[in-house]
Amino acid sequence: MFTAEAISADKLTEQILLPSFNIAPTHQIPAIVQIDNERTLTTFQWGLIPSWAKVPSIGARMINARVETILEKPSFRSAAAKRHCIIPADGWFEWQTLGKSKKVPHYFSRTDKALLGFAGIYESWQTPDGTELWSCSVITTDAHPEFSEIHDRMPLLVPAQSTELWLTQGAAAIAELRMQAVPATDLTQWEVSSAVGQVRNNNPKLIEPVEPEDLSLLLFL
DNA sequence: CCAGACGTTGTT
DNA sequence: GTCTGG
DNA sequence: CCAGACGTTGTT
DNA sequence: GTCTGG
């Protein structure tokens, strides 16, 4: 059972509310959970490690979980049925594949700049010394048709009024939430610098728009 | 019964 | 932990 | 997801 | 091509 810890203001600032513009798998990310009717802001390692995993490195690739199959997949179904969380974020990145090896990152966010809540699931893994390591996955769903040329998947979003539903209603909440898609007009996106592909880069410029590449240069290549 | 897999993305 | 394949 | 490594020997 | 680390 997840145990809510008191979080000091210092910890909030240092570990949770410090902004990041480049969150990679295995990083700690903030998440809201609800245990015994009490909501808590905590952090999880991004990339769900199934409780039965032999090594925690499995989690690095479990960063997303498809909502269509989340209740069936052995790695996710336990968490999907019982352990929901909401991951707050201003936006997210998707990579558009153009041609063979060209990938262009885009930043997605709400048109009104309001905070988003990604629907997530979380799990606990026992380290060899008995410590619990908590981790999570972001649930994905079909992207809106308006954005599908960029990427055909997107995070499953939790409208603010569905917070209680998502955090407390277990498996039943999954179908409910899928019927509450945020309209595409509430979302916006723009192309950003490929610098976001380097984990060591982390600054506000990573979410600023860039002009599409000047294709005239390709004449000489 | 035991052994082995258990995921997403996107590409071919 | 639980399911599938052998 | 992308970027970067992908090996052994033997030395510090 | 495929795996690992972030």
GROMACS .gro file of C-alpha atoms (C1' of nucleotides) in nm:
model
  257
    1MET     CA    1   0.000   0.000   0.000
    2PHE     CA    2   0.124   0.342  -0.089
    3THR     CA    3   0.197   0.551   0.216
    4ALA     CA    4   0.149   0.922   0.186
    5GLU     CA    5   0.440   1.113   0.332
    6ALA     CA    6   0.422   1.465   0.458
    7ILE     CA    7   0.597   1.688   0.207
    8SER     CA    8   0.775   1.993   0.340
    9ALA     CA    9   0.776   2.320   0.149
   10ASP     CA   10   1.149   2.274   0.088
   11LYS     CA   11   1.092   1.937  -0.071
   12LEU     CA   12   0.811   2.073  -0.285
   13THR     CA   13   1.040   2.335  -0.427
   14GLU     CA   14   1.343   2.118  -0.472
   15GLN     CA   15   1.195   1.792  -0.592
   16ILE     CA   16   0.851   1.857  -0.726
   17LEU     CA   17   0.783   2.211  -0.833
   18LEU     CA   18   1.121   2.287  -0.984
   19PRO     CA   19   1.039   2.320  -1.352
   20SER     CA   20   1.183   2.085  -1.610
   21PHE     CA   21   1.170   2.138  -1.983
   22ASN     CA   22   1.313   1.799  -2.070
   23ILE     CA   23   1.176   1.509  -1.871
   24ALA     CA   24   1.320   1.176  -1.980
   25PRO     CA   25   1.231   0.821  -1.887
   26THR     CA   26   1.367   0.724  -1.540
   27HIS     CA   27   1.341   1.084  -1.415
   28GLN     CA   28   1.134   1.160  -1.106
   29ILE     CA   29   0.804   1.327  -1.200
   30PRO     CA   30   0.530   1.478  -0.985
   31ALA     CA   31   0.202   1.293  -0.945
   32ILE     CA   32  -0.119   1.328  -0.747
   33VAL     CA   33  -0.258   1.017  -0.581
   34GLN     CA   34  -0.554   0.964  -0.350
   35ILE     CA   35  -0.519   0.722  -0.060
   36ASP     CA   36  -0.792   0.678   0.200
   37ASN     CA   37  -0.975   0.984   0.068
   38GLU     CA   38  -0.667   1.202   0.099
   39ARG     CA   39  -0.496   1.358  -0.202
   40THR     CA   40  -0.119   1.383  -0.198
   41LEU     CA   41   0.136   1.531  -0.431
   42THR     CA   42   0.433   1.296  -0.458
   43THR     CA   43   0.692   1.189  -0.713
   44PHE     CA   44   0.737   0.869  -0.912
   45GLN     CA   45   1.011   0.737  -1.135
   46TRP     CA   46   0.884   0.766  -1.491
   47GLY     CA   47   0.867   0.420  -1.647
   48LEU     CA   48   0.659   0.164  -1.462
   49ILE     CA   49   0.850  -0.125  -1.310
   50PRO     CA   50   0.619  -0.427  -1.269
   51SER     CA   51   0.626  -0.565  -0.915
   52TRP     CA   52   0.765  -0.896  -1.045
   53ALA     CA   53   1.046  -0.746  -1.253
   54LYS     CA   54   1.387  -0.896  -1.184
   55VAL     CA   55   1.569  -0.574  -1.259
   56PRO     CA   56   1.431  -0.221  -1.238
   57SER     CA   57   1.581  -0.120  -1.571
   58ILE     CA   58   1.276  -0.277  -1.738
   59GLY     CA   59   1.092   0.039  -1.640
   60ALA     CA   60   1.283   0.264  -1.878
   61ARG     CA   61   1.072   0.141  -2.166
   62MET     CA   62   0.740   0.124  -1.978
   63ILE     CA   63   0.687   0.498  -2.006
   64ASN     CA   64   0.351   0.472  -2.182
   65ALA     CA   65   0.060   0.232  -2.152
   66ARG     CA   66  -0.207   0.204  -2.421
   67VAL     CA   67  -0.552   0.268  -2.275
   68GLU     CA   68  -0.702   0.015  -2.516
   69THR     CA   69  -0.515  -0.276  -2.354
   70ILE     CA   70  -0.415  -0.148  -2.013
   71LEU     CA   71  -0.643  -0.386  -1.822
   72GLU     CA   72  -0.504  -0.690  -2.005
   73LYS     CA   73  -0.129  -0.637  -2.021
   74PRO     CA   74   0.045  -0.823  -1.739
   75SER     CA   75   0.278  -0.531  -1.673
   76PHE     CA   76  -0.001  -0.280  -1.630
   77ARG     CA   77  -0.331  -0.446  -1.535
   78SER     CA   78  -0.277  -0.449  -1.161
   79ALA     CA   79  -0.192  -0.081  -1.150
   80ALA     CA   80  -0.466  -0.001  -1.403
   81ALA     CA   81  -0.728  -0.158  -1.180
   82LYS     CA   82  -0.618  -0.009  -0.849
   83ARG     CA   83  -0.350   0.258  -0.866
   84HIS     CA   84  -0.434   0.569  -1.069
   85CYS     CA   85  -0.248   0.898  -1.054
   86ILE     CA   86  -0.257   1.235  -1.227
   87ILE     CA   87   0.067   1.374  -1.362
   88PRO     CA   88   0.056   1.754  -1.385
   89ALA     CA   89   0.231   1.912  -1.682
   90ASP     CA   90   0.223   2.230  -1.888
   91GLY     CA   91   0.268   2.028  -2.206
   92TRP     CA   92   0.437   1.736  -2.377
   93PHE     CA   93   0.658   1.656  -2.674
   94GLU     CA   94   0.586   1.439  -2.975
   95TRP     CA   95   0.827   1.354  -3.256
   96GLN     CA   96   0.696   1.373  -3.611
   97THR     CA   97   0.863   1.132  -3.849
   98LEU     CA   98   0.940   1.288  -4.186
   99GLY     CA   99   1.093   1.052  -4.436
  100LYS     CA  100   1.337   0.788  -4.338
  101SER     CA  101   1.534   0.923  -4.051
  102LYS     CA  102   1.419   1.279  -4.004
  103LYS     CA  103   1.233   1.337  -3.681
  104VAL     CA  104   1.101   1.676  -3.579
  105PRO     CA  105   0.992   1.744  -3.222
  106HIS     CA  106   0.670   1.934  -3.145
  107TYR     CA  107   0.550   2.081  -2.817
  108PHE     CA  108   0.182   2.037  -2.726
  109SER     CA  109  -0.002   2.236  -2.461
  110ARG     CA  110  -0.340   2.384  -2.378
  111THR     CA  111  -0.445   2.685  -2.587
  112ASP     CA  112  -0.535   2.868  -2.264
  113LYS     CA  113  -0.198   2.771  -2.110
  114ALA     CA  114  -0.374   2.598  -1.819
  115LEU     CA  115  -0.211   2.303  -1.647
  116LEU     CA  116  -0.278   1.960  -1.795
  117GLY     CA  117  -0.331   1.638  -1.604
  118PHE     CA  118  -0.208   1.318  -1.765
  119ALA     CA  119  -0.387   1.000  -1.661
  120GLY     CA  120  -0.128   0.767  -1.513
  121ILE     CA  121  -0.090   0.442  -1.325
  122TYR     CA  122   0.168   0.360  -1.060
  123GLU     CA  123   0.334   0.053  -0.916
  124SER     CA  124   0.577  -0.047  -0.644
  125TRP     CA  125   0.891  -0.257  -0.684
  126GLN     CA  126   1.099  -0.400  -0.401
  127THR     CA  127   1.467  -0.325  -0.422
  128PRO     CA  128   1.705  -0.601  -0.304
  129ASP     CA  129   1.741  -0.425   0.032
  130GLY     CA  130   1.363  -0.414   0.077
  131THR     CA  131   1.308  -0.050  -0.008
  132GLU     CA  132   1.002   0.029  -0.218
  133LEU     CA  133   1.069   0.194  -0.553
  134TRP     CA  134   0.759   0.370  -0.689
  135SER     CA  135   0.720   0.424  -1.061
  136CYS     CA  136   0.450   0.523  -1.310
  137SER     CA  137   0.337   0.517  -1.672
  138VAL     CA  138   0.150   0.780  -1.872
  139ILE     CA  139  -0.160   0.634  -2.039
  140THR     CA  140  -0.189   0.704  -2.411
  141THR     CA  141  -0.487   0.716  -2.645
  142ASP     CA  142  -0.553   0.797  -3.011
  143ALA     CA  143  -0.448   1.148  -3.105
  144HIS     CA  144  -0.711   1.385  -3.240
  145PRO     CA  145  -0.731   1.365  -3.621
  146GLU     CA  146  -0.615   1.728  -3.631
  147PHE     CA  147  -0.280   1.620  -3.486
  148SER     CA  148  -0.242   1.269  -3.620
  149GLU     CA  149  -0.008   1.373  -3.901
  150ILE     CA  150   0.237   1.473  -3.633
  151HIS     CA  151   0.179   1.173  -3.412
  152ASP     CA  152  -0.104   0.924  -3.383
  153ARG     CA  153  -0.096   0.892  -3.003
  154MET     CA  154  -0.128   1.139  -2.717
  155PRO     CA  155  -0.158   1.131  -2.339
  156LEU     CA  156  -0.500   1.050  -2.196
  157LEU     CA  157  -0.598   1.373  -2.026
  158VAL     CA  158  -0.796   1.413  -1.703
  159PRO     CA  159  -1.034   1.710  -1.710
  160ALA     CA  160  -1.020   1.889  -1.376
  161GLN     CA  161  -1.380   1.792  -1.298
  162SER     CA  162  -1.290   1.424  -1.341
  163THR     CA  163  -1.011   1.422  -1.085
  164GLU     CA  164  -1.212   1.236  -0.821
  165LEU     CA  165  -1.341   0.988  -1.079
  166TRP     CA  166  -0.996   0.904  -1.208
  167LEU     CA  167  -0.827   0.880  -0.871
  168THR     CA  168  -1.090   0.667  -0.698
  169GLN     CA  169  -1.298   0.463  -0.941
  170GLY     CA  170  -1.046   0.201  -1.052
  171ALA     CA  171  -1.111   0.008  -1.371
  172ALA     CA  172  -1.454   0.168  -1.417
  173ALA     CA  173  -1.290   0.508  -1.450
  174ILE     CA  174  -1.100   0.405  -1.761
  175ALA     CA  175  -1.404   0.380  -1.988
  176GLU     CA  176  -1.552   0.692  -1.828
  177LEU     CA  177  -1.243   0.899  -1.890
  178ARG     CA  178  -1.217   0.786  -2.253
  179MET     CA  179  -1.560   0.945  -2.311
  180GLN     CA  180  -1.435   1.280  -2.184
  181ALA     CA  181  -1.178   1.368  -2.448
  182VAL     CA  182  -1.052   1.724  -2.431
  183PRO     CA  183  -1.153   1.898  -2.759
  184ALA     CA  184  -0.871   1.944  -3.008
  185THR     CA  185  -0.945   2.318  -3.012
  186ASP     CA  186  -0.839   2.332  -2.646
  187LEU     CA  187  -0.492   2.217  -2.751
  188THR     CA  188  -0.219   2.376  -2.959
  189GLN     CA  189   0.124   2.271  -3.082
  190TRP     CA  190   0.430   2.405  -3.256
  191GLU     CA  191   0.761   2.279  -3.383
  192VAL     CA  192   1.052   2.307  -3.140
  193SER     CA  193   1.427   2.272  -3.150
  194SER     CA  194   1.583   1.929  -3.193
  195ALA     CA  195   1.791   2.019  -2.887
  196VAL     CA  196   1.514   1.858  -2.681
  197GLY     CA  197   1.645   1.521  -2.798
  198GLN     CA  198   1.950   1.566  -2.577
  199VAL     CA  199   1.859   1.496  -2.218
  200ARG     CA  200   2.136   1.726  -2.094
  201ASN     CA  201   1.957   2.025  -2.246
  202ASN     CA  202   1.698   2.169  -2.010
  203ASN     CA  203   1.590   2.529  -2.048
  204PRO     CA  204   1.283   2.734  -2.153
  205LYS     CA  205   1.405   2.761  -2.511
  206LEU     CA  206   1.321   2.394  -2.560
  207ILE     CA  207   0.949   2.477  -2.569
  208GLU     CA  208   0.979   2.790  -2.785
  209PRO     CA  209   0.863   2.769  -3.145
  210VAL     CA  210   1.122   2.740  -3.419
  211GLU     CA  211   1.070   2.815  -3.785
  212PRO     CA  212   1.061   2.506  -4.003
  213GLU     CA  213   1.399   2.440  -4.161
  214ASP     CA  214   1.488   2.645  -4.469
  215LEU     CA  215   1.455   2.381  -4.736
  216SER     CA  216   1.647   2.587  -4.996
  217LEU     CA  217   1.969   2.469  -4.836
  218LEU     CA  218   1.886   2.118  -4.948
  219LEU     CA  219   1.955   2.228  -5.307
  220PHE     CA  220   2.325   2.203  -5.232
  221LEU     CA  221   2.322   1.871  -5.049
  222DC     C1'  222   0.387  -2.983  -1.433
  223DC     C1'  223   0.781  -2.614  -1.554
  224DA     C1'  224   0.971  -2.232  -1.840
  225DG     C1'  225   0.929  -1.813  -2.024
  226DA     C1'  226   0.711  -1.394  -2.116
  227DC     C1'  227   0.519  -0.992  -1.954
  228DG     C1'  228   0.576  -0.295  -2.323
  229DT     C1'  229   0.535   0.109  -2.653
  230DT     C1'  230   0.676   0.341  -3.037
  231DG     C1'  231   0.712   0.314  -3.529
  232DT     C1'  232   0.936   0.074  -3.915
  233DT     C1'  233   0.962  -0.290  -4.263
  234DG     C1'  234   0.212  -1.216  -0.985
  235DT     C1'  235  -0.016  -1.449  -1.359
  236DC     C1'  236  -0.081  -1.628  -1.804
  237DT     C1'  237   0.064  -1.906  -2.215
  238DG     C1'  238   0.295  -2.268  -2.451
  239DG     C1'  239   0.493  -2.698  -2.447
  240DC     C1'  240   1.080   0.903  -2.671
  241DC     C1'  241   1.603   1.002  -2.864
  242DA     C1'  242   2.110   0.946  -2.845
  243DG     C1'  243   2.475   0.671  -2.817
  244DA     C1'  244   2.704   0.249  -2.778
  245DC     C1'  245   2.795  -0.181  -2.960
  246DG     C1'  246   3.490  -0.501  -2.708
  247DT     C1'  247   3.889  -0.702  -2.469
  248DT     C1'  248   4.307  -0.668  -2.231
  249DG     C1'  249   4.530  -0.497  -1.861
  250DT     C1'  250   4.651  -0.078  -1.612
  251DT     C1'  251   4.557   0.278  -1.248
  252DG     C1'  252   2.003  -0.381  -3.608
  253DT     C1'  253   1.940  -0.369  -3.122
  254DC     C1'  254   2.017  -0.257  -2.660
  255DT     C1'  255   2.105   0.078  -2.277
  256DG     C1'  256   2.094   0.513  -2.038
  257DG     C1'  257   1.881   0.924  -1.958
   0.00000   0.00000   0.00000
